[in-house]
XYZ file of C-alpha atoms in Angstrom:
427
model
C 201.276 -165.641 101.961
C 201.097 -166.106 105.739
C 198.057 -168.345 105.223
C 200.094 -170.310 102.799
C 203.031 -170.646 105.364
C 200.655 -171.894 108.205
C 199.076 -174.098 106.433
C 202.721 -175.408 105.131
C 204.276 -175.700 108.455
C 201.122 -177.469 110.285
C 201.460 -180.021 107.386
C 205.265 -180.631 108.175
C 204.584 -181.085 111.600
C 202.413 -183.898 111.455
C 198.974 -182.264 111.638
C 196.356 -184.043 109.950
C 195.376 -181.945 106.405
C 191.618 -181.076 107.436
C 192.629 -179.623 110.476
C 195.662 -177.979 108.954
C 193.041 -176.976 106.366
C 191.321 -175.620 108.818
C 193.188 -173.405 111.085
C 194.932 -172.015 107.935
C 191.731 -170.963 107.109
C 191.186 -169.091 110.650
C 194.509 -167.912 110.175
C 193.452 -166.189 107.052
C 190.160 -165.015 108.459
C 192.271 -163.198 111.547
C 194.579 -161.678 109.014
C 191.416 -160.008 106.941
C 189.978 -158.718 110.041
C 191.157 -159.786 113.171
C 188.868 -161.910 115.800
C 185.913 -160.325 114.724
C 185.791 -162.725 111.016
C 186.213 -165.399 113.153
C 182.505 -165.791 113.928
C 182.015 -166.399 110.003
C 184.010 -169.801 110.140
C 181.175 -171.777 112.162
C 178.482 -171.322 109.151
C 181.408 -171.602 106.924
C 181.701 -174.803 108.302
C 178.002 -175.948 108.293
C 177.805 -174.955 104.632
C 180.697 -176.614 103.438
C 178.620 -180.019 104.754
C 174.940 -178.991 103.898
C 174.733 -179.971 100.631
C 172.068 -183.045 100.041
C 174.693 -184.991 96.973
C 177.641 -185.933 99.761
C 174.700 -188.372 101.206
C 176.046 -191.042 98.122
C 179.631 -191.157 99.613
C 179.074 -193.038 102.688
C 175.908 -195.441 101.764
C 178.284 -196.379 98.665
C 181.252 -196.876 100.643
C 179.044 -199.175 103.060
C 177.943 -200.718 100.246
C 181.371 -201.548 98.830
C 182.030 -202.860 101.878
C 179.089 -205.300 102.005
C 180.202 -206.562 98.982
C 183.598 -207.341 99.448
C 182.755 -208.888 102.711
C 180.435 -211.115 101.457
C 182.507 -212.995 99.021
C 181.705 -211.247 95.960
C 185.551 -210.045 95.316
C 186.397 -213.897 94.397
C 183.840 -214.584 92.402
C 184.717 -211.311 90.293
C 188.296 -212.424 90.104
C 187.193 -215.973 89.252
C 185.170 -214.870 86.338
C 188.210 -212.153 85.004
C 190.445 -215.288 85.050
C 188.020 -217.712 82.839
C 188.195 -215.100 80.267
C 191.440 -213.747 80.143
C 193.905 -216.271 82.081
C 194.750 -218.293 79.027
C 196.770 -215.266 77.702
C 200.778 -214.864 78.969
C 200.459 -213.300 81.941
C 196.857 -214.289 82.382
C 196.738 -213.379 86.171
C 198.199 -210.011 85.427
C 194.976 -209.646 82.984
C 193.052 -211.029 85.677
C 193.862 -208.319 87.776
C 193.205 -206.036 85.467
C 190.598 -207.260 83.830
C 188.804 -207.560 87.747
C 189.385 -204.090 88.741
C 187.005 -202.835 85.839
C 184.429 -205.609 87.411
C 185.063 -204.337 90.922
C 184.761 -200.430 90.112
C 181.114 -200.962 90.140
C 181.033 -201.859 93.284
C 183.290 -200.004 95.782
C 184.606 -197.030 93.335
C 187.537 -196.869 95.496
C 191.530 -197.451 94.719
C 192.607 -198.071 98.101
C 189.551 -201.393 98.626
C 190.545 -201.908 94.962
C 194.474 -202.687 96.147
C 193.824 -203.620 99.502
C 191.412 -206.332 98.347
C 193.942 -207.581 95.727
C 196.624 -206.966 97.756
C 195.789 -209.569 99.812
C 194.184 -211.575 97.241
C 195.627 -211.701 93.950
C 199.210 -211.125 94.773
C 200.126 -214.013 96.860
C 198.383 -215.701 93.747
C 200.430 -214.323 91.337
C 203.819 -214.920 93.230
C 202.806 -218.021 93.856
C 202.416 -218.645 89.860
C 205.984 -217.670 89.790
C 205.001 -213.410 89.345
C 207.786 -211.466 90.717
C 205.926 -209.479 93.620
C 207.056 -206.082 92.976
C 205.728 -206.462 89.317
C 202.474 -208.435 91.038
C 202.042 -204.794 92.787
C 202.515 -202.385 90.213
C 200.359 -204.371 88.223
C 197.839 -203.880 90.967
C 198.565 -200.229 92.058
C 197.956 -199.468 88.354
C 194.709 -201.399 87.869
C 193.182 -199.976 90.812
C 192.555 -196.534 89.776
C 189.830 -197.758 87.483
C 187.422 -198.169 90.561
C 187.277 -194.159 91.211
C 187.281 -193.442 87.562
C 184.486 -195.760 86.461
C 181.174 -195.040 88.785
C 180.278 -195.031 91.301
C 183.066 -192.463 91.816
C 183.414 -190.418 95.670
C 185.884 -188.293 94.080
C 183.312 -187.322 91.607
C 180.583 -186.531 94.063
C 182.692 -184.400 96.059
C 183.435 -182.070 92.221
C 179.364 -182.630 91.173
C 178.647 -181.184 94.117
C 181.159 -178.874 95.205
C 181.284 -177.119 91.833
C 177.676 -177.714 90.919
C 177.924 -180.194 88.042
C 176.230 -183.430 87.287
C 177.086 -185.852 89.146
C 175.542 -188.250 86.470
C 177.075 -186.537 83.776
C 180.062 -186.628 85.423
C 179.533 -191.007 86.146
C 178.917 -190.984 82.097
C 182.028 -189.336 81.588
C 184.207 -191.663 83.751
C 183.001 -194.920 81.837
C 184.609 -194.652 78.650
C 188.692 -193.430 80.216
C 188.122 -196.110 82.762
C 187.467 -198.455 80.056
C 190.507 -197.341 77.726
C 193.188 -197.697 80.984
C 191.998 -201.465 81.317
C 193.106 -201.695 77.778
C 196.103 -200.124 77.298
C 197.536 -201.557 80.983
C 196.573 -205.195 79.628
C 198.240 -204.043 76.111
C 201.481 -202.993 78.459
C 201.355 -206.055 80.343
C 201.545 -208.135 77.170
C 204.041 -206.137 75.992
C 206.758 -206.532 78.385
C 205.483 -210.403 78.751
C 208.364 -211.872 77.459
C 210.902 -209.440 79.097
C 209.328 -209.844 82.803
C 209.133 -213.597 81.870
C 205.737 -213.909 82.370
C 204.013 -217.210 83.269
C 201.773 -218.355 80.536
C 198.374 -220.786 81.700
C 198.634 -224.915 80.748
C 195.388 -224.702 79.279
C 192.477 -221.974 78.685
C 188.769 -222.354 80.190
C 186.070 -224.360 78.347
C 182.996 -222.680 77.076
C 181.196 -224.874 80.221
C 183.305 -223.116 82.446
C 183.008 -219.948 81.176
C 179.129 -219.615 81.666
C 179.250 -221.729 84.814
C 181.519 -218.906 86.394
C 179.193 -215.904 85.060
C 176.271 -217.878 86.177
C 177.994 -217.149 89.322
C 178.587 -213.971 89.179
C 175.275 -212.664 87.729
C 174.242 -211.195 91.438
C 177.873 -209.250 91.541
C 177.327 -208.255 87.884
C 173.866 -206.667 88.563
C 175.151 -204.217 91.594
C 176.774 -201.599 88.274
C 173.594 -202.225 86.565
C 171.447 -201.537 88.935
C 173.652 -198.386 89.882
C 174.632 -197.032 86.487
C 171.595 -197.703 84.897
C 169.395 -196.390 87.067
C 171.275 -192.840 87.337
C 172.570 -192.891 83.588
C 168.909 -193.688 82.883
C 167.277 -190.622 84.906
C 165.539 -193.161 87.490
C 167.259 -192.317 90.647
C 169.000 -189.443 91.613
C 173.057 -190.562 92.703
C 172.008 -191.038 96.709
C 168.854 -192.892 95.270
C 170.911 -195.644 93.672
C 173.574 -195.618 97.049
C 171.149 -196.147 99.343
C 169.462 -198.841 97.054
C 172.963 -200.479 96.436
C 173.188 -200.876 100.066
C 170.115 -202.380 99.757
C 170.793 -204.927 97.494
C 174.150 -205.699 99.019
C 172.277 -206.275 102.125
C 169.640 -208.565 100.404
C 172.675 -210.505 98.820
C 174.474 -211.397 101.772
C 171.567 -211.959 104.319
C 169.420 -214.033 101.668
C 171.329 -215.110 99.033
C 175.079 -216.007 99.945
C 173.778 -216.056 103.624
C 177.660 -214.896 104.882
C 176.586 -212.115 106.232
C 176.978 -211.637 110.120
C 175.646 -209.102 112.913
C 179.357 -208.699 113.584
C 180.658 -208.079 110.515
C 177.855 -205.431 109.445
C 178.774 -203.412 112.472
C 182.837 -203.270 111.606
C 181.610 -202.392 108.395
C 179.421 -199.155 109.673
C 182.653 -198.519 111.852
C 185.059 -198.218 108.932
C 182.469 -196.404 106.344
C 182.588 -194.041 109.427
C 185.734 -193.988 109.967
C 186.525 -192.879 106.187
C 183.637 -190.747 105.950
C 184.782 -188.634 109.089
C 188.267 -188.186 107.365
C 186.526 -186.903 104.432
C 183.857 -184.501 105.956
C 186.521 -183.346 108.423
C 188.394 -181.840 105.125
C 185.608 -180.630 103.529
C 183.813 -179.258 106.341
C 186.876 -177.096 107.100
C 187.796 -176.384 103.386
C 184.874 -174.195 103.366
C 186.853 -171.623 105.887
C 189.412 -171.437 103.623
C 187.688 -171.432 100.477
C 185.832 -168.781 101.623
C 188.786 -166.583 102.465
C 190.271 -167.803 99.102
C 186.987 -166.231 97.319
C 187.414 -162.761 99.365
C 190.794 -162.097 98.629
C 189.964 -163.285 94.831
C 192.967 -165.863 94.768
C 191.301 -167.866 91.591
C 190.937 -164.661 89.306
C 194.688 -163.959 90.164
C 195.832 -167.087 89.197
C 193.348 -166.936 86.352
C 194.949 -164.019 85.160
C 198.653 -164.907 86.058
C 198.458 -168.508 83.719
C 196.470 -166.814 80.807
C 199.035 -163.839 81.066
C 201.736 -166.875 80.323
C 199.548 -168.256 77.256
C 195.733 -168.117 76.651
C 196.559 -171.289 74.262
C 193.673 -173.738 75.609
C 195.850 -176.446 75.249
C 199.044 -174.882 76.777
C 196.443 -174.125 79.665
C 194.998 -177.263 80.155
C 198.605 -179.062 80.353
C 199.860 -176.439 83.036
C 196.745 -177.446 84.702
C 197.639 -181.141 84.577
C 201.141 -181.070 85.473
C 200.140 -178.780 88.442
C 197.815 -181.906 90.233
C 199.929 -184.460 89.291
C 202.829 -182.492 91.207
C 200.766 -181.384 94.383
C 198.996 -185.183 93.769
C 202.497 -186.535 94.881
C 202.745 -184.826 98.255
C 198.832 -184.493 99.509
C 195.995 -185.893 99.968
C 193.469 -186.136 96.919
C 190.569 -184.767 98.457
C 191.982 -181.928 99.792
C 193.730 -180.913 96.756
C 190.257 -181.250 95.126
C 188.246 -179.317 97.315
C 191.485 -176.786 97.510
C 192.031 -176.303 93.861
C 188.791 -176.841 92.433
C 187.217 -173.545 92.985
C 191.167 -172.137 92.044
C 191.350 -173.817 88.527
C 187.570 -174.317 87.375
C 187.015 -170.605 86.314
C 190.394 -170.767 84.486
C 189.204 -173.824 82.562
C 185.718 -171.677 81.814
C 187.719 -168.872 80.721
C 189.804 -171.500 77.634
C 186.234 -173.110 76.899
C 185.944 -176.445 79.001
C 182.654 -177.546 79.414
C 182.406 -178.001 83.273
C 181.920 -181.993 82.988
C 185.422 -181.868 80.594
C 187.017 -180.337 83.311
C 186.085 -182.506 85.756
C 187.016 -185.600 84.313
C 190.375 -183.854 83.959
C 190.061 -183.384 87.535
C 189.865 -186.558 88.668
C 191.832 -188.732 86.156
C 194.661 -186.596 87.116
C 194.252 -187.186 91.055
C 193.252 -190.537 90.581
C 196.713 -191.538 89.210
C 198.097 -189.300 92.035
C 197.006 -192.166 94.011
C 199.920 -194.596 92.700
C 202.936 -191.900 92.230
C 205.585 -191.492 95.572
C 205.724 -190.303 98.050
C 202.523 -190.728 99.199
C 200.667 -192.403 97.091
C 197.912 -194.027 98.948
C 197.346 -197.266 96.816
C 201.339 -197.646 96.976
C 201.143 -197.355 100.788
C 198.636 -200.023 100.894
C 200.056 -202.654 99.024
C 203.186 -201.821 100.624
C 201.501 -203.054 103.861
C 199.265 -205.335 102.684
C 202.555 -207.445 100.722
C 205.347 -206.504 102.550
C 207.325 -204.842 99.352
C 209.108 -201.898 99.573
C 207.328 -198.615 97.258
C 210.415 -198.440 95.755
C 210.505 -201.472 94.234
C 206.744 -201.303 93.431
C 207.496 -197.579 91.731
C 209.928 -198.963 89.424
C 208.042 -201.888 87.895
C 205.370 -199.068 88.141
C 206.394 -196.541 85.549
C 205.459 -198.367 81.878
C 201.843 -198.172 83.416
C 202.256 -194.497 84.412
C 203.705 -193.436 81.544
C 200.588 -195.342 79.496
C 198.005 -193.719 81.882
C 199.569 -190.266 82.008
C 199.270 -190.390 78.285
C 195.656 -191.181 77.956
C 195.163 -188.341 80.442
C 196.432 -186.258 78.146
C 194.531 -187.708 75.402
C 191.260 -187.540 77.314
C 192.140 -183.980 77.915
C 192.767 -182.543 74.620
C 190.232 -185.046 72.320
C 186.807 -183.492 73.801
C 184.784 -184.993 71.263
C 185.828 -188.772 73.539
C 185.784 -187.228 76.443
C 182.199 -185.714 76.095
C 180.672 -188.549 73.933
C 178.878 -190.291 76.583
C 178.002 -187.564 78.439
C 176.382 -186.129 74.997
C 174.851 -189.086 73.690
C 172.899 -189.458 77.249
C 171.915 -186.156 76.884
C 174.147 -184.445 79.643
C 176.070 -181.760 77.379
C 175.634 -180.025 74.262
């Protein structure tokens, strides 16, 4: 309890979460034993870092970065909007329709909204879009880039909870695939009610392959990455490091837009979000290891099963707890918090581990668009200038369609674990 109340107050007071994390942790270490635990939390610490799979997170976060830089973000967009802009509401698609494209590339929400924040709203306001809608149309497309791989989010469960990461990238492929859908299936829905702009004309065939000529060297970066792990070529870091790579080759060689300059802000931001990250796990280790001693996870184990050992009635409670604590913290942390809390109880109704997991981070991912701090809100918030409000209420018919195939995902295991199966990942 008093670790519980630390780490609650340092939280209200402004303290950033991995170092709230963290002395919540030493907090719990002091109240086990007094100072002399303490000496624990250093190789706590080192442990929590020392594992070889976090080595993907930065090289393809530098690597996302190369890309956008570099032009490739237009080009994407250019080729969504030859093949879906002749529908009503054809930029809306677009949007869509380009955050699958860009997934591949940067697997992140927050480059995903940023990058059409800046981008493809002011394009579809200028088509007459109203800008709230513009953003919740953008908010919800961009948690397809950490649910289709390359994925941090899964990296940090692969690794933390010792499942493959690959299995875990052939698991994310086929939900990230399904929320493209149904949000484009929403979005023509309410066409007529939001008055959506409809395109003069629709692209010719000439176009069409002109534009994917284009794009060929974009389209190749998920190839070369999915391919070459789903395939059993490269290990996950293998194919970041070569991503970088190729991203490098691309914009030195090929678009030639590449500048001394520009590489070095991008090695200061990977940094910069990289350091954020480690900083939580590194200290998450204190007080996962003080979670472990006092057995929190079997407790709770036993405390939800004692309400229902129903695996379905489990797996719901399960849900509805990220998507609450999704609305008020960071994902991350709430990963590398509840993980180890909630895995065993999913073991215990009969998930396979790469099930869970998917579970895992569908759920946090659309944490990332649901107030009050919802980091993709946030973003376009700044990025556009519209209030979250606004943005959350034009938000919910895509919430409520991506909650639902969640839930879906969660409960049909047979499409949740095909891909993962058919490559040979699971039984």
């Amino acid at each position: 309890m008093i670790v519980a109340f630390a780490f609650v107050i340092l939280v209200l007071f402004g303290m950033p979460i991995g170092f709230a994390i963290g002395l919540a942790g030493v907090v719990g270490l002091i109240d086990m034993g007094g100072g002399s635990f303490l000496a624990v939390g250093p190789s706590k610490i080192f442990n929590g870092l020392n594992i070889f799979p976090f080595l993907a997170m930065p090289f393809f976060i530098l690597a996302g970065e190369i890309m956008n830089d570099i032009g490739i973000t237009s080009r994407l967009v250019k080729l969504a909007q030859v093949l879906v802009g002749r529908f009503r509401g054809g930029l809306a698609h677009t949007n869509m329709l380009a955050s699958v494209f860009f997934a591949g590339l940067t697997g992140s929400a927050t480059a995903d909204a940023a990058a059409f924040g800046r981008t493809l709203v002011p394009a579809m306001v200028k088509e007459g879009y109203d800008r709230d809608y513009a953003c919740a149309v953008t908010a919800a497309g961009s948690i397809i880039g950490p649910t289709i791989p390359p994925s941090g989010l899964m990296v940090v469960y692969g690794s933390l909870m010792g499942v493959s990461i690959a299995g875990l990238f052939a698991a994310g492929v086929l939900p990230g695939l399904v929320i493209c859908i149904v949000c484009m299936a929403v979005i023509a829905i309410g066409g007529k009610r939001e008055n959506l702009p409809k395109a003069q004309r629709g692209a010719t065939p000439r176009e069409i392959w002109v534009t994917f000529k284009s794009s060929l060297t974009a389209l190749a970066m998920p190839v070369i990455i999915l391919g070459g792990i789903l395939g059993g070529i490269v290990t996950p870091t293998e194919a970041a490091s070569i991503a970088v790579a190729y991203a490098l080759f691309i914009g030195v060689f090929v678009y030639r837009t590449l500048t001394f300059k520009s590489f070095y802000m991008m090695l200061v931001r990977t940094a910069r979000i990289m350091g954020v990250i480690f900083v939580i796990i590194a200290f998450a280790g204190i007080l996962g290891w003080w979670m472990s001693f006092e057995r929190i996870p079997q407790l709770i184990a036993e405390t939800v099963l004692g309400l229902s050992e129903n695996r379905y009635t489990v797996i719901a409670l399960i849900i509805c707890l990220l998507l609450v604590v999704g609305m008020i913290m960071d994902i991350t942390a709430i990963l590398i918090i509840l993980a180890p809390v909630l895995v065993p109880l999913t073991e215990s109704v009969g998930l396979e581990p790469i099930h869970a997991g998917i579970i895992f981070v569908l759920a946090l991912n659309i944490s990332l668009m649901t107030p009050p701090v919802g980091a993709c809100l946030f973003v376009l918030s700044s990025v556009t200038g519209e209030k979250i409000e606004r943005i959350s209420i034009k938000l919910l018919p895509f919430l409520a369609a991506e909650v639902a195939i969640l839930f879906a995902f969660a409960f049909w295991e047979d499409a949740a674990m095909w891909l993962p199966r058919m490559l040979g990942y699971a039984q």
